[in-house]
Coordinates of C-alpha atoms in Angstrom, one line a residue:
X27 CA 0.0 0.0 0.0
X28 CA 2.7 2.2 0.9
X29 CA 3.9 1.9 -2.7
X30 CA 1.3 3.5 -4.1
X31 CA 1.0 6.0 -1.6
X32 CA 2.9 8.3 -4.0
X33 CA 1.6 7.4 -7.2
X34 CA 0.2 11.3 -7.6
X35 CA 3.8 12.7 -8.0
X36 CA 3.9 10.0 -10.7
X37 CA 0.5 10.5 -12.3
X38 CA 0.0 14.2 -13.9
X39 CA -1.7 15.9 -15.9
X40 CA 0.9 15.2 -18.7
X41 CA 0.9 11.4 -17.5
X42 CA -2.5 10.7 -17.5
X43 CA -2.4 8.6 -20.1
X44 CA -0.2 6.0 -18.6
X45 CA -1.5 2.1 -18.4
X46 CA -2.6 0.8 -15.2
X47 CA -0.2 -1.5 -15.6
X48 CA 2.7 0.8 -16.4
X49 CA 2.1 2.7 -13.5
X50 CA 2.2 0.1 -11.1
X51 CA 5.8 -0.6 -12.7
X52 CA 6.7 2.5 -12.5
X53 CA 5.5 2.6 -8.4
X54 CA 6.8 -0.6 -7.5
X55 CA 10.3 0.6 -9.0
X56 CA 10.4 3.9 -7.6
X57 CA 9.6 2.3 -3.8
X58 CA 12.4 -0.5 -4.6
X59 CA 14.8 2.2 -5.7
X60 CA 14.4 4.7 -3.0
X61 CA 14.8 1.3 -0.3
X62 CA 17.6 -0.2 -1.7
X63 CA 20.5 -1.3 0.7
X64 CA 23.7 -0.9 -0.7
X65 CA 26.1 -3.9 0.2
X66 CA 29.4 -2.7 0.0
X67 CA 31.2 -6.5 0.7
X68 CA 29.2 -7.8 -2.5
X69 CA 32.0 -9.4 -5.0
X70 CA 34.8 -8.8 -2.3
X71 CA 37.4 -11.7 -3.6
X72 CA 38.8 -11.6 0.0
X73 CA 37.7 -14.6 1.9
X74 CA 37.1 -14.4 6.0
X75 CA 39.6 -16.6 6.6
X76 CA 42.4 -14.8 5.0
X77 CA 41.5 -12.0 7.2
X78 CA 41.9 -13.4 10.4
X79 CA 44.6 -12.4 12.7
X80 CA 47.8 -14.4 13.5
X81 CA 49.8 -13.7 16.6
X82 CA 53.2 -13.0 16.3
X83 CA 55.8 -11.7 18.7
X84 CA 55.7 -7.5 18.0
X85 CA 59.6 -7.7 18.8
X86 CA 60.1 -10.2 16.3
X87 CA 58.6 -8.5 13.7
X88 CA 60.2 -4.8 14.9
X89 CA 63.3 -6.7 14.5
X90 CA 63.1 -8.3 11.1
X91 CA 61.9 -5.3 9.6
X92 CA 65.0 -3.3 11.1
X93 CA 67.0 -5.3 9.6
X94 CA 65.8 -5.9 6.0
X95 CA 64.7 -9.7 6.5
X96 CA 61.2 -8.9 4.9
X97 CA 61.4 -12.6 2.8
X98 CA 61.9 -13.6 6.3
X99 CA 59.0 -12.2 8.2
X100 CA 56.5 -13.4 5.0
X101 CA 57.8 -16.9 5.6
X102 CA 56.8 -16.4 9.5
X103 CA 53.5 -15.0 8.9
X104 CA 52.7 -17.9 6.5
X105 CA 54.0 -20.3 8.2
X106 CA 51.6 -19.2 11.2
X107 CA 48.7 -18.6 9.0
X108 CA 48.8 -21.9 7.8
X109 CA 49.0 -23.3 11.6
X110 CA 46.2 -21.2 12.6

Protein backbone atom coordinates (compact mmCIF):
# COMPACT_ATOMS: atom_id res chain seq x y z
CA UNK A 1 0.00 0.00 0.00
CA UNK A 2 2.68 2.24 0.86
CA UNK A 3 3.89 1.93 -2.75
CA UNK A 4 1.27 3.52 -4.11
CA UNK A 5 1.04 6.04 -1.61
CA UNK A 6 2.95 8.26 -3.96
CA UNK A 7 1.55 7.41 -7.16
CA UNK A 8 0.22 11.30 -7.61
CA UNK A 9 3.76 12.70 -8.04
CA UNK A 10 3.90 10.03 -10.72
CA UNK A 11 0.49 10.51 -12.33
CA UNK A 12 -0.03 14.18 -13.85
CA UNK A 13 -1.72 15.87 -15.92
CA UNK A 14 0.94 15.21 -18.66
CA UNK A 15 0.90 11.41 -17.46
CA UNK A 16 -2.48 10.73 -17.54
CA UNK A 17 -2.38 8.58 -20.07
CA UNK A 18 -0.17 5.98 -18.64
CA UNK A 19 -1.53 2.15 -18.38
CA UNK A 20 -2.55 0.78 -15.15
CA UNK A 21 -0.19 -1.47 -15.55
CA UNK A 22 2.74 0.77 -16.37
CA UNK A 23 2.09 2.74 -13.54
CA UNK A 24 2.22 0.10 -11.10
CA UNK A 25 5.78 -0.56 -12.74
CA UNK A 26 6.69 2.49 -12.48
CA UNK A 27 5.50 2.64 -8.37
CA UNK A 28 6.85 -0.58 -7.53
CA UNK A 29 10.26 0.60 -9.04
CA UNK A 30 10.43 3.87 -7.56
CA UNK A 31 9.57 2.34 -3.80
CA UNK A 32 12.35 -0.55 -4.59
CA UNK A 33 14.79 2.19 -5.72
CA UNK A 34 14.40 4.67 -2.95
CA UNK A 35 14.83 1.34 -0.34
CA UNK A 36 17.55 -0.22 -1.73
CA UNK A 37 20.52 -1.32 0.69
CA UNK A 38 23.72 -0.92 -0.69
CA UNK A 39 26.07 -3.87 0.21
CA UNK A 40 29.36 -2.69 0.00
CA UNK A 41 31.23 -6.46 0.66
CA UNK A 42 29.19 -7.78 -2.55
CA UNK A 43 31.96 -9.39 -5.03
CA UNK A 44 34.84 -8.84 -2.30
CA UNK A 45 37.44 -11.68 -3.62
CA UNK A 46 38.78 -11.58 -0.03
CA UNK A 47 37.66 -14.64 1.90
CA UNK A 48 37.08 -14.36 6.02
CA UNK A 49 39.58 -16.58 6.62
CA UNK A 50 42.44 -14.82 4.98
CA UNK A 51 41.49 -11.98 7.21
CA UNK A 52 41.93 -13.45 10.45
CA UNK A 53 44.65 -12.39 12.73
CA UNK A 54 47.78 -14.43 13.49
CA UNK A 55 49.79 -13.74 16.62
CA UNK A 56 53.21 -13.02 16.30
CA UNK A 57 55.77 -11.65 18.70
CA UNK A 58 55.73 -7.52 17.96
CA UNK A 59 59.61 -7.68 18.85
CA UNK A 60 60.10 -10.25 16.28
CA UNK A 61 58.57 -8.47 13.67
CA UNK A 62 60.22 -4.83 14.87
CA UNK A 63 63.30 -6.75 14.52
CA UNK A 64 63.13 -8.31 11.11
CA UNK A 65 61.92 -5.31 9.59
CA UNK A 66 64.99 -3.27 11.15
CA UNK A 67 66.95 -5.32 9.63
CA UNK A 68 65.76 -5.91 5.97
CA UNK A 69 64.70 -9.67 6.50
CA UNK A 70 61.24 -8.86 4.94
CA UNK A 71 61.35 -12.64 2.82
CA UNK A 72 61.92 -13.63 6.34
CA UNK A 73 58.96 -12.24 8.18
CA UNK A 74 56.46 -13.38 5.01
CA UNK A 75 57.84 -16.86 5.60
CA UNK A 76 56.78 -16.37 9.53
CA UNK A 77 53.54 -14.97 8.88
CA UNK A 78 52.70 -17.92 6.50
CA UNK A 79 54.03 -20.28 8.24
CA UNK A 80 51.60 -19.21 11.17
CA UNK A 81 48.71 -18.64 9.02
CA UNK A 82 48.78 -21.92 7.83
CA UNK A 83 49.00 -23.34 11.58
CA UNK A 84 46.21 -21.17 12.60
Amino acid sequence: ERVFSHAKETDTLRRSNLAEVTMEVLQITKYLSKHATLDFSDGWVTSESDLEVVALDPSKINELIATRMVDKLAEIILKAHELG
